[in-house]
Amino acid sequence: MSIDWITVAAQIVNFLVLVWLLRRFLYRPILDGIDAREKEIADRMAEAAGIAAAARAAEADHLAEIAALRADRAGTLEEARRSAEAERDALLDEAQNRLSKEETEREARRAEEAHAYSAELRRAGANALLSLTRKALWDLADETLEQRIAAHAVTQLGAVAKDLHSAAGDSRQAVALSRDPLPDDVRASLGAALADIDPGVTVRFVTDPSLAPGLTLRMGGAQVAWTVDSYLDGLESLLEHHARRTVTRGLTDAA
Amino acid sequence: MELTPDSNIVFTIGGFGINKTAFNTWLIMALLTVTSMLVTRNLRPDVPPNRWRTALEVIVKGIEGQIAEITRRPDRRLLHFSGTLFLFIVTSNLLLVVPGFDPPTASLSTTAALALSVLVAVPLFGIASRGLGGYLHSYLEPSAIMLPFNIVSEASRGISLAIRLYGNIMSGAVIAAILLGVAPFFFPVVMDMLGLLTGVIQAYIFAILATVYISSATATPTDRTEAKGKDQT
């Protein structure tokens, strides 16, 4: 066992060269590669952590949004219910208004129809009454209705002469209104009767088809009428009373 | 029977004889360097490591981990030195099984060279770490009376390193050669297997001891206090 110092020196040099070679071709590439890979892994981990944090934040936002929606759901339902109730009330009001309007229109139409019917009935009744009266007067007394009314008016003038004269004031003209032209004898008797009341008065005879059968006498501010209007009103009342009784009886029978 | 390959001249260059120890050392250096070059070429971070690169990474990281456990302060320069010691010795010892190959570590000259390298590296690392004054002051610790003992301790470290490695490897090779003459079919195989195990262990011990020596030279008083505290816990 001996030591060759030249070999020792050579081995020291060889070892130092080997240290340099391995540092150049082994340690540095391997460790640099590991460091780079660890850095890449750390970067990816940091990126993943960032993504995970973002995902957690998004999850928290989503959960908060869901919670808000759940909390708001009751309010939304209540609002929808109120809206539905309001719409229902509006529709009901509109229907009631429409029904009320239709009812009013029906009432108006019915009143109008009733009025028209009443007028027609009155006109027909008046015509029938007048016809019957005329026929009866003519058949039984050989007189027309107008003659009889005028004759009656002449007989009644005396009773109202004082009032008529005072109401006429300074007026010297009387107006005799009738629906049909009065016969000459009637005109003459009427003129004579007025002359008895007021000798200076003149009579002017006027016909108006819209007037009721009879005679109306105007003198100044006074007016005296002998027409069949009151009789027609009585006839109308009679007919209405009869119709009301008929309707009441029908309702009682139906009940 | 030769106990050392130093006297075996392989070839001569310019009248200077190249013995088997140096020649085999070159072979090991070439083997380690070429292998490293082949494995680490075209090494890019985006390319997944293959099994060879993974094996080298495991070896390098294993050495770095052992050093980190000892020094508690990662140092790439110490990795280069101690790692090269381990790789050279273990490669040399494992090539013991190659017929006709005399491992350089079976030469006392090689182990002495490695021990001298460690002896020189210890003060160099210590001075680089603590400064010249700090390193020289460590010879006076814990008191100036310890100066001669510390100097003897440093010298005996190198001698023990060299003799331990040389004795183990040389004895294994010698015993294998003796048994090859006595029972050539069975015992040499067993002894070579034992030699492989011994060789790996000796390489580990040599590198670890070198690391411990360098680490103790580079450790500051604060490091020693922290290490003592950790050991107590």
Coordinates of C-alpha atoms in Angstrom, one line a residue:
Chain A
M1 CA 0.0 0.0 0.0
S2 CA 1.6 3.2 -1.2
I3 CA 0.5 6.6 -2.4
D4 CA 1.6 7.8 -5.9
W5 CA 1.5 11.5 -5.4
I6 CA 1.5 12.2 -9.1
T7 CA -1.6 10.1 -9.3
V8 CA -3.0 11.9 -6.3
A9 CA -2.5 15.3 -8.1
A10 CA -3.9 13.9 -11.3
Q11 CA -7.0 12.6 -9.5
I12 CA -7.5 15.9 -7.7
V13 CA -7.4 17.6 -11.1
N14 CA -9.7 14.9 -12.5
F15 CA -12.1 15.4 -9.7
L16 CA -12.2 19.2 -10.1
V17 CA -12.7 18.7 -13.8
L18 CA -15.5 16.3 -13.1
V19 CA -17.1 18.8 -10.7
W20 CA -17.0 21.4 -13.5
L21 CA -18.4 19.0 -16.1
L22 CA -21.2 17.8 -13.9
R23 CA -22.0 21.3 -12.9
R24 CA -22.1 22.3 -16.6
F25 CA -24.0 19.3 -18.0
L26 CA -25.9 17.8 -15.0
Y27 CA -26.7 20.0 -12.1
R28 CA -27.4 23.3 -13.8
P29 CA -29.6 21.9 -16.6
I30 CA -31.5 19.6 -14.2
L31 CA -31.9 22.1 -11.5
D32 CA -32.8 24.9 -13.9
G33 CA -35.4 22.6 -15.5
I34 CA -36.8 21.7 -12.1
D35 CA -36.9 25.4 -11.1
A36 CA -38.6 26.3 -14.4
R37 CA -41.1 23.5 -14.0
E38 CA -41.7 24.5 -10.4
K39 CA -42.2 28.1 -11.4
E40 CA -44.6 27.0 -14.2
I41 CA -46.5 24.8 -11.6
A42 CA -46.5 27.7 -9.2
D43 CA -47.8 30.1 -11.9
R44 CA -50.5 27.6 -12.8
M45 CA -51.4 27.1 -9.2
A46 CA -51.6 30.8 -8.7
E47 CA -53.7 31.0 -11.9
A48 CA -55.9 28.2 -10.7
A49 CA -56.2 29.9 -7.3
G50 CA -57.2 33.1 -9.0
I51 CA -59.8 31.2 -11.1
A52 CA -61.0 29.4 -8.0
A53 CA -61.3 32.7 -6.2
A54 CA -63.2 34.2 -9.2
A55 CA -65.4 31.1 -9.3
R56 CA -66.1 31.4 -5.5
A57 CA -66.9 35.1 -6.0
A58 CA -69.2 34.2 -8.9
E59 CA -70.8 31.5 -6.8
A60 CA -71.3 33.9 -3.9
D61 CA -72.8 36.5 -6.3
H62 CA -75.1 33.8 -7.8
L63 CA -76.2 32.6 -4.4
A64 CA -76.8 36.2 -3.3
E65 CA -78.8 36.8 -6.5
I66 CA -80.8 33.6 -5.9
A67 CA -81.5 34.7 -2.3
A68 CA -82.6 38.1 -3.4
L69 CA -84.9 36.6 -6.0
R70 CA -86.3 34.2 -3.4
A71 CA -86.8 37.1 -1.0
D72 CA -88.4 39.2 -3.7
R73 CA -90.6 36.4 -4.9
A74 CA -93.2 37.0 -2.1
G75 CA -93.2 40.7 -2.9
T76 CA -93.6 39.9 -6.6
L77 CA -96.4 37.5 -6.0
E78 CA -98.2 40.0 -3.7
E79 CA -97.8 42.7 -6.4
A80 CA -99.1 40.3 -9.0
R81 CA -102.1 39.5 -6.8
R82 CA -102.8 43.1 -6.2
S83 CA -102.5 43.8 -9.9
A84 CA -104.9 40.9 -10.7
E85 CA -107.3 42.2 -8.1
A86 CA -107.2 45.7 -9.5
E87 CA -107.7 44.4 -13.0
R88 CA -110.6 42.2 -11.8
D89 CA -112.1 45.2 -10.0
A90 CA -111.6 47.4 -13.1
L91 CA -113.2 44.7 -15.3
L92 CA -116.1 44.3 -12.8
D93 CA -116.6 48.1 -12.7
E94 CA -116.5 48.3 -16.4
A95 CA -119.1 45.5 -16.7
Q96 CA -121.3 47.1 -14.1
N97 CA -121.0 50.4 -15.8
R98 CA -121.8 48.8 -19.1
L99 CA -124.7 47.0 -17.6
S100 CA -125.9 50.2 -15.8
K101 CA -125.5 52.1 -19.1
E102 CA -127.4 49.5 -21.0
E103 CA -130.0 49.4 -18.2
T104 CA -130.3 53.2 -18.4
E105 CA -130.6 53.0 -22.2
R106 CA -133.1 50.3 -21.9
E107 CA -135.1 52.4 -19.4
A108 CA -134.9 55.4 -21.6
R109 CA -135.9 53.3 -24.6
R110 CA -138.7 51.7 -22.6
A111 CA -139.8 55.2 -21.4
E112 CA -139.6 56.5 -24.9
E113 CA -141.6 53.6 -26.2
A114 CA -144.0 54.0 -23.3
H115 CA -144.3 57.7 -24.0
A116 CA -144.8 57.0 -27.7
Y117 CA -147.3 54.3 -27.0
S118 CA -149.1 56.6 -24.5
A119 CA -149.1 59.4 -27.1
E120 CA -150.4 57.0 -29.7
L121 CA -153.0 55.6 -27.3
R122 CA -154.0 59.1 -26.4
R123 CA -154.2 60.2 -30.0
A124 CA -156.1 57.0 -30.9
G125 CA -158.3 57.4 -27.8
A126 CA -158.9 61.1 -28.5
N127 CA -159.7 60.3 -32.1
A128 CA -162.1 57.5 -31.0
L129 CA -163.6 59.8 -28.4
L130 CA -164.0 62.6 -30.8
S131 CA -165.4 60.4 -33.4
L132 CA -167.8 58.8 -31.0
T133 CA -168.8 62.2 -29.6
R134 CA -169.3 63.7 -33.1
K135 CA -171.2 60.7 -34.2
A136 CA -173.4 60.7 -31.1
L137 CA -174.0 64.4 -31.3
W138 CA -174.8 64.2 -35.0
D139 CA -177.0 61.1 -34.7
L140 CA -178.8 62.3 -31.6
A141 CA -178.9 66.0 -31.9
D142 CA -178.0 66.9 -35.5
E143 CA -175.1 69.0 -34.2
T144 CA -171.4 69.0 -34.8
L145 CA -169.0 69.0 -31.9
E146 CA -167.5 72.3 -32.8
Q147 CA -171.1 73.8 -32.9
R148 CA -171.9 72.4 -29.6
I149 CA -168.6 73.6 -28.1
A150 CA -169.1 77.1 -29.5
A151 CA -172.7 77.2 -28.3
H152 CA -171.6 76.1 -24.9
A153 CA -168.8 78.7 -24.9
V154 CA -171.3 81.4 -25.8
T155 CA -173.5 80.4 -22.9
Q156 CA -170.5 80.4 -20.6
L157 CA -169.1 83.7 -21.7
G158 CA -171.5 85.5 -19.4
A159 CA -170.1 83.8 -16.3
V160 CA -166.5 84.9 -17.2
A161 CA -167.4 88.1 -18.9
K162 CA -166.3 90.2 -15.9
D163 CA -163.0 88.5 -15.5
L164 CA -162.4 88.5 -19.3
H165 CA -163.2 92.2 -19.6
S166 CA -160.9 93.2 -16.8
A167 CA -158.1 91.0 -18.1
A168 CA -158.4 92.4 -21.6
G169 CA -157.7 95.9 -20.5
D170 CA -157.6 98.3 -23.5
S171 CA -157.5 95.5 -26.1
R172 CA -160.3 95.8 -28.6
Q173 CA -159.7 92.6 -30.4
A174 CA -160.4 89.0 -29.5
V175 CA -158.8 85.9 -31.1
A176 CA -160.8 82.7 -31.4
L177 CA -158.5 79.7 -31.9
S178 CA -159.8 76.3 -33.2
R179 CA -158.3 73.2 -34.9
D180 CA -160.9 73.3 -37.7
P181 CA -162.5 76.3 -39.3
L182 CA -165.7 77.3 -37.4
P183 CA -169.0 77.4 -39.3
D184 CA -170.3 80.8 -40.1
D185 CA -173.3 80.6 -37.7
V186 CA -171.0 79.7 -34.9
R187 CA -168.7 82.6 -35.8
A188 CA -171.7 84.9 -35.8
S189 CA -173.1 83.7 -32.5
L190 CA -169.7 84.0 -30.9
G191 CA -169.2 87.5 -32.3
A192 CA -172.6 88.5 -31.0
A193 CA -171.9 87.1 -27.6
L194 CA -168.6 89.0 -27.4
A195 CA -170.3 92.1 -28.6
D196 CA -172.8 91.8 -25.7
I197 CA -169.8 91.7 -23.3
D198 CA -167.8 94.4 -24.9
P199 CA -169.6 96.2 -27.7
G200 CA -166.5 97.6 -29.4
V201 CA -164.6 94.3 -29.7
T202 CA -163.8 92.6 -33.0
V203 CA -163.2 88.8 -33.3
R204 CA -160.5 87.3 -35.4
F205 CA -160.9 83.5 -36.1
V206 CA -157.6 81.6 -36.4
T207 CA -157.3 77.8 -37.1
D208 CA -154.3 75.7 -35.9
P209 CA -154.3 72.0 -36.7
S210 CA -152.0 71.3 -33.7
L211 CA -154.6 72.4 -31.3
A212 CA -157.0 70.1 -29.5
P213 CA -160.6 70.0 -30.7
G214 CA -162.5 72.9 -29.1
L215 CA -162.4 76.6 -28.8
T216 CA -159.8 78.9 -27.2
L217 CA -160.6 82.6 -26.8
R218 CA -157.8 85.2 -26.2
M219 CA -158.5 88.7 -25.3
G220 CA -155.6 90.9 -24.2
G221 CA -153.8 89.0 -21.5
A222 CA -156.7 86.7 -20.8
Q223 CA -157.5 83.3 -22.3
V224 CA -160.5 81.1 -21.9
A225 CA -160.5 77.6 -23.4
W226 CA -163.2 75.0 -24.0
T227 CA -161.3 72.0 -25.4
V228 CA -161.4 68.2 -25.0
D229 CA -157.8 68.2 -23.5
S230 CA -159.1 67.6 -19.9
Y231 CA -161.3 64.8 -21.2
L232 CA -158.4 63.3 -23.1
D233 CA -156.3 63.6 -19.9
G234 CA -159.0 61.8 -18.0
L235 CA -159.1 59.2 -20.7
E236 CA -155.3 58.8 -20.4
S237 CA -155.5 58.5 -16.7
L238 CA -158.2 55.9 -17.0
L239 CA -156.1 53.9 -19.5
E240 CA -153.0 54.1 -17.3
H241 CA -154.9 53.0 -14.3
H242 CA -156.4 50.1 -16.2
A243 CA -153.0 49.1 -17.6
R244 CA -151.4 49.3 -14.1
R245 CA -154.1 47.1 -12.6
T246 CA -153.5 44.6 -15.4
V247 CA -149.7 44.5 -14.8
T248 CA -150.2 44.1 -11.0
R249 CA -152.6 41.3 -11.5
G250 CA -150.2 39.6 -13.9
L251 CA -147.4 39.8 -11.3
T252 CA -149.6 38.5 -8.6
D253 CA -150.6 35.6 -10.7
A254 CA -147.0 34.9 -11.6
A255 CA -146.0 35.0 -7.9
Chain B
M1 CA -1.4 -9.8 -6.6
E2 CA -1.5 -6.0 -6.9
L3 CA -3.3 -4.1 -4.1
T4 CA -3.5 -0.8 -6.2
P5 CA -3.9 -0.2 -9.9
D6 CA -1.5 2.8 -9.7
S7 CA 1.4 0.7 -10.9
N8 CA -0.5 -0.6 -13.9
I9 CA 0.4 1.6 -16.9
V10 CA -2.2 1.5 -19.6
F11 CA -0.5 3.7 -22.2
T12 CA 2.1 6.4 -22.4
I13 CA 1.8 9.9 -23.7
G14 CA 5.1 11.7 -24.4
G15 CA 7.0 9.5 -22.1
F16 CA 4.4 10.1 -19.4
G17 CA 2.8 6.8 -18.3
I18 CA -1.0 6.8 -17.8
N19 CA -1.8 4.3 -15.1
K20 CA -5.0 2.4 -14.8
T21 CA -6.3 4.6 -11.9
A22 CA -6.3 7.7 -14.0
F23 CA -7.5 5.9 -17.1
N24 CA -10.5 4.4 -15.3
T25 CA -11.2 7.7 -13.7
W26 CA -11.4 9.2 -17.2
L27 CA -13.7 6.5 -18.3
I28 CA -16.0 7.2 -15.3
M29 CA -15.8 11.0 -16.0
A30 CA -16.7 10.3 -19.6
L31 CA -19.5 8.0 -18.6
L32 CA -21.0 10.5 -16.2
T33 CA -20.6 13.5 -18.5
V34 CA -21.8 11.9 -21.7
T35 CA -24.8 10.4 -19.9
S36 CA -25.6 13.8 -18.4
M37 CA -25.2 15.5 -21.8
L38 CA -27.4 13.0 -23.5
V39 CA -30.1 13.2 -20.9
T40 CA -30.2 17.0 -20.5
R41 CA -29.9 18.0 -24.2
N42 CA -32.9 19.7 -25.6
L43 CA -34.2 20.2 -22.1
R44 CA -37.2 22.5 -22.2
P45 CA -39.7 23.3 -19.5
D46 CA -42.6 22.6 -21.9
V47 CA -41.4 19.1 -22.7
P48 CA -42.4 16.5 -20.2
P49 CA -39.4 14.7 -18.7
N50 CA -38.6 11.2 -19.9
R51 CA -37.6 8.4 -17.5
W52 CA -33.8 9.1 -17.9
R53 CA -34.3 12.7 -17.1
T54 CA -36.6 11.8 -14.2
A55 CA -34.0 9.4 -12.9
L56 CA -31.4 12.1 -12.9
E57 CA -33.8 14.6 -11.3
V58 CA -34.5 12.0 -8.6
I59 CA -30.8 11.5 -8.0
V60 CA -30.0 15.2 -8.0
K61 CA -32.9 16.2 -5.8
G62 CA -32.1 13.3 -3.5
I63 CA -28.6 14.5 -3.0
E64 CA -29.9 18.1 -2.6
G65 CA -32.4 16.8 0.0
Q66 CA -29.7 15.0 2.0
I67 CA -27.5 18.1 1.9
A68 CA -30.4 20.3 3.0
E69 CA -31.1 18.0 5.9
I70 CA -27.5 18.3 7.1
T71 CA -26.8 21.9 6.5
R72 CA -30.3 23.3 6.9
R73 CA -29.2 25.9 4.4
P74 CA -29.5 25.0 0.7
D75 CA -26.2 25.6 -1.1
R76 CA -25.8 24.8 -4.8
R77 CA -22.0 24.9 -4.5
L78 CA -22.0 22.3 -1.9
L79 CA -24.4 20.2 -4.1
H80 CA -21.9 20.4 -6.9
F81 CA -19.0 19.3 -4.7
S82 CA -20.6 16.7 -2.5
G83 CA -22.9 15.4 -5.4
T84 CA -19.9 14.9 -7.6
L85 CA -18.1 13.1 -4.8
F86 CA -21.0 10.7 -4.4
L87 CA -21.7 10.2 -8.1
F88 CA -18.0 9.6 -8.9
I89 CA -17.5 7.2 -5.9
V90 CA -20.7 5.3 -6.4
T91 CA -20.1 4.9 -10.2
S92 CA -16.6 3.8 -9.5
N93 CA -17.7 1.3 -6.9
L94 CA -20.6 -0.1 -9.0
L95 CA -18.3 -0.7 -11.9
L96 CA -16.5 -3.1 -9.6
V97 CA -18.7 -5.8 -11.1
V98 CA -17.3 -5.2 -14.6
P99 CA -14.7 -7.9 -15.3
G100 CA -11.3 -6.4 -15.7
F101 CA -12.3 -3.0 -14.4
D102 CA -10.3 -1.8 -11.3
P103 CA -12.3 0.9 -9.6
P104 CA -10.3 4.1 -9.1
T105 CA -11.6 4.2 -5.5
A106 CA -9.6 1.0 -4.9
S107 CA -6.5 3.1 -5.2
L108 CA -5.3 4.9 -2.1
S109 CA -4.1 7.6 -4.4
T110 CA -7.6 8.3 -5.5
T111 CA -9.1 8.2 -2.1
A112 CA -6.3 10.4 -0.8
A113 CA -6.9 12.8 -3.6
L114 CA -10.6 12.9 -2.7
A115 CA -9.8 13.3 1.0
L116 CA -7.4 16.1 0.2
S117 CA -10.0 17.7 -2.0
V118 CA -12.4 17.6 1.0
L119 CA -9.6 18.9 3.3
V120 CA -9.1 21.9 1.0
A121 CA -12.8 22.4 0.3
V122 CA -13.6 22.6 4.0
P123 CA -11.6 25.8 4.7
L124 CA -12.6 27.3 1.3
F125 CA -16.3 26.8 2.0
G126 CA -15.8 28.0 5.6
I127 CA -13.9 31.2 4.5
A128 CA -16.5 31.8 1.7
S129 CA -19.3 31.5 4.2
R130 CA -17.9 33.1 7.4
G131 CA -14.8 35.1 6.2
L132 CA -11.2 34.3 6.9
G133 CA -11.3 35.6 10.5
G134 CA -14.5 33.8 11.3
Y135 CA -13.2 30.6 9.9
L136 CA -9.8 30.8 11.7
H137 CA -11.6 31.7 14.9
S138 CA -13.5 28.4 14.8
Y139 CA -10.2 26.7 15.6
L140 CA -10.1 28.5 18.9
E141 CA -13.6 27.4 19.9
P142 CA -14.6 26.7 22.5
S143 CA -11.2 27.9 23.8
A144 CA -7.7 28.6 22.6
I145 CA -6.5 25.5 24.3
M146 CA -8.4 23.5 21.7
L147 CA -6.4 24.8 18.8
P148 CA -4.0 21.9 18.5
F149 CA -6.8 19.4 18.9
N150 CA -8.9 21.1 16.3
I151 CA -5.9 21.0 13.9
V152 CA -5.4 17.3 14.6
S153 CA -9.1 16.7 14.2
E154 CA -9.1 18.4 10.7
A155 CA -6.1 16.3 9.6
S156 CA -7.5 13.0 11.0
R157 CA -10.7 13.7 9.1
G158 CA -9.0 13.6 5.8
I159 CA -6.9 10.6 6.7
S160 CA -9.9 8.7 8.0
L161 CA -11.9 9.5 4.9
A162 CA -9.2 8.3 2.6
I163 CA -8.3 5.1 4.5
R164 CA -12.0 4.2 5.1
L165 CA -12.9 4.4 1.5
Y166 CA -9.8 2.8 0.2
G167 CA -9.9 0.0 2.7
N168 CA -13.5 -0.9 2.0
I169 CA -13.2 -0.9 -1.7
M170 CA -9.8 -2.4 -2.0
S171 CA -10.6 -5.1 0.5
G172 CA -13.8 -6.0 -1.4
A173 CA -11.8 -6.3 -4.6
V174 CA -9.1 -8.3 -3.0
I175 CA -11.5 -10.6 -1.2
A176 CA -13.3 -11.1 -4.5
A177 CA -10.1 -11.9 -6.3
I178 CA -9.0 -14.4 -3.6
L179 CA -12.4 -16.1 -3.6
L180 CA -12.3 -16.2 -7.4
G181 CA -9.2 -18.4 -7.0
V182 CA -10.7 -20.6 -4.3
A183 CA -14.3 -21.1 -5.5
P184 CA -14.6 -19.4 -8.9
F185 CA -18.3 -20.2 -9.5
F186 CA -20.2 -19.1 -6.4
F187 CA -18.4 -16.9 -3.9
P188 CA -17.2 -14.2 -6.3
V189 CA -20.9 -13.5 -7.3
V190 CA -21.9 -13.2 -3.7
M191 CA -18.9 -11.0 -2.8
D192 CA -19.5 -8.8 -5.9
M193 CA -23.2 -8.3 -4.7
L194 CA -21.9 -7.5 -1.3
G195 CA -19.3 -5.2 -2.9
L196 CA -22.1 -3.3 -4.7
L197 CA -23.9 -2.8 -1.5
T198 CA -20.7 -1.8 0.3
G199 CA -19.7 0.5 -2.5
V200 CA -23.0 2.4 -2.4
I201 CA -22.9 2.7 1.3
Q202 CA -19.2 3.9 1.2
A203 CA -20.0 6.5 -1.4
Y204 CA -22.9 7.7 0.7
I205 CA -20.8 7.8 3.9
F206 CA -17.9 9.6 2.1
A207 CA -20.2 12.2 0.6
I208 CA -22.2 12.7 3.8
L209 CA -19.1 13.1 5.9
A210 CA -17.6 15.6 3.5
T211 CA -20.9 17.5 3.6
V212 CA -20.9 17.4 7.4
Y213 CA -17.3 18.7 7.6
I214 CA -18.1 21.5 5.1
S215 CA -21.3 22.3 6.9
S216 CA -19.7 22.5 10.2
A217 CA -17.1 24.8 8.8
T218 CA -19.7 27.0 7.2
A219 CA -22.1 27.0 10.1
T220 CA -22.2 30.3 12.0
P221 CA -22.8 30.4 15.8
T222 CA -26.4 31.3 15.1
D223 CA -26.8 28.3 13.0
R224 CA -25.3 26.1 15.7
T225 CA -27.7 27.6 18.3
E226 CA -30.7 27.0 16.0
A227 CA -29.6 23.5 15.2
K228 CA -29.1 22.7 18.9
G229 CA -32.5 24.1 19.7
K230 CA -34.1 22.0 17.0
D231 CA -32.2 18.9 18.2
Q232 CA -33.5 19.4 21.7
T233 CA -37.0 19.8 20.5

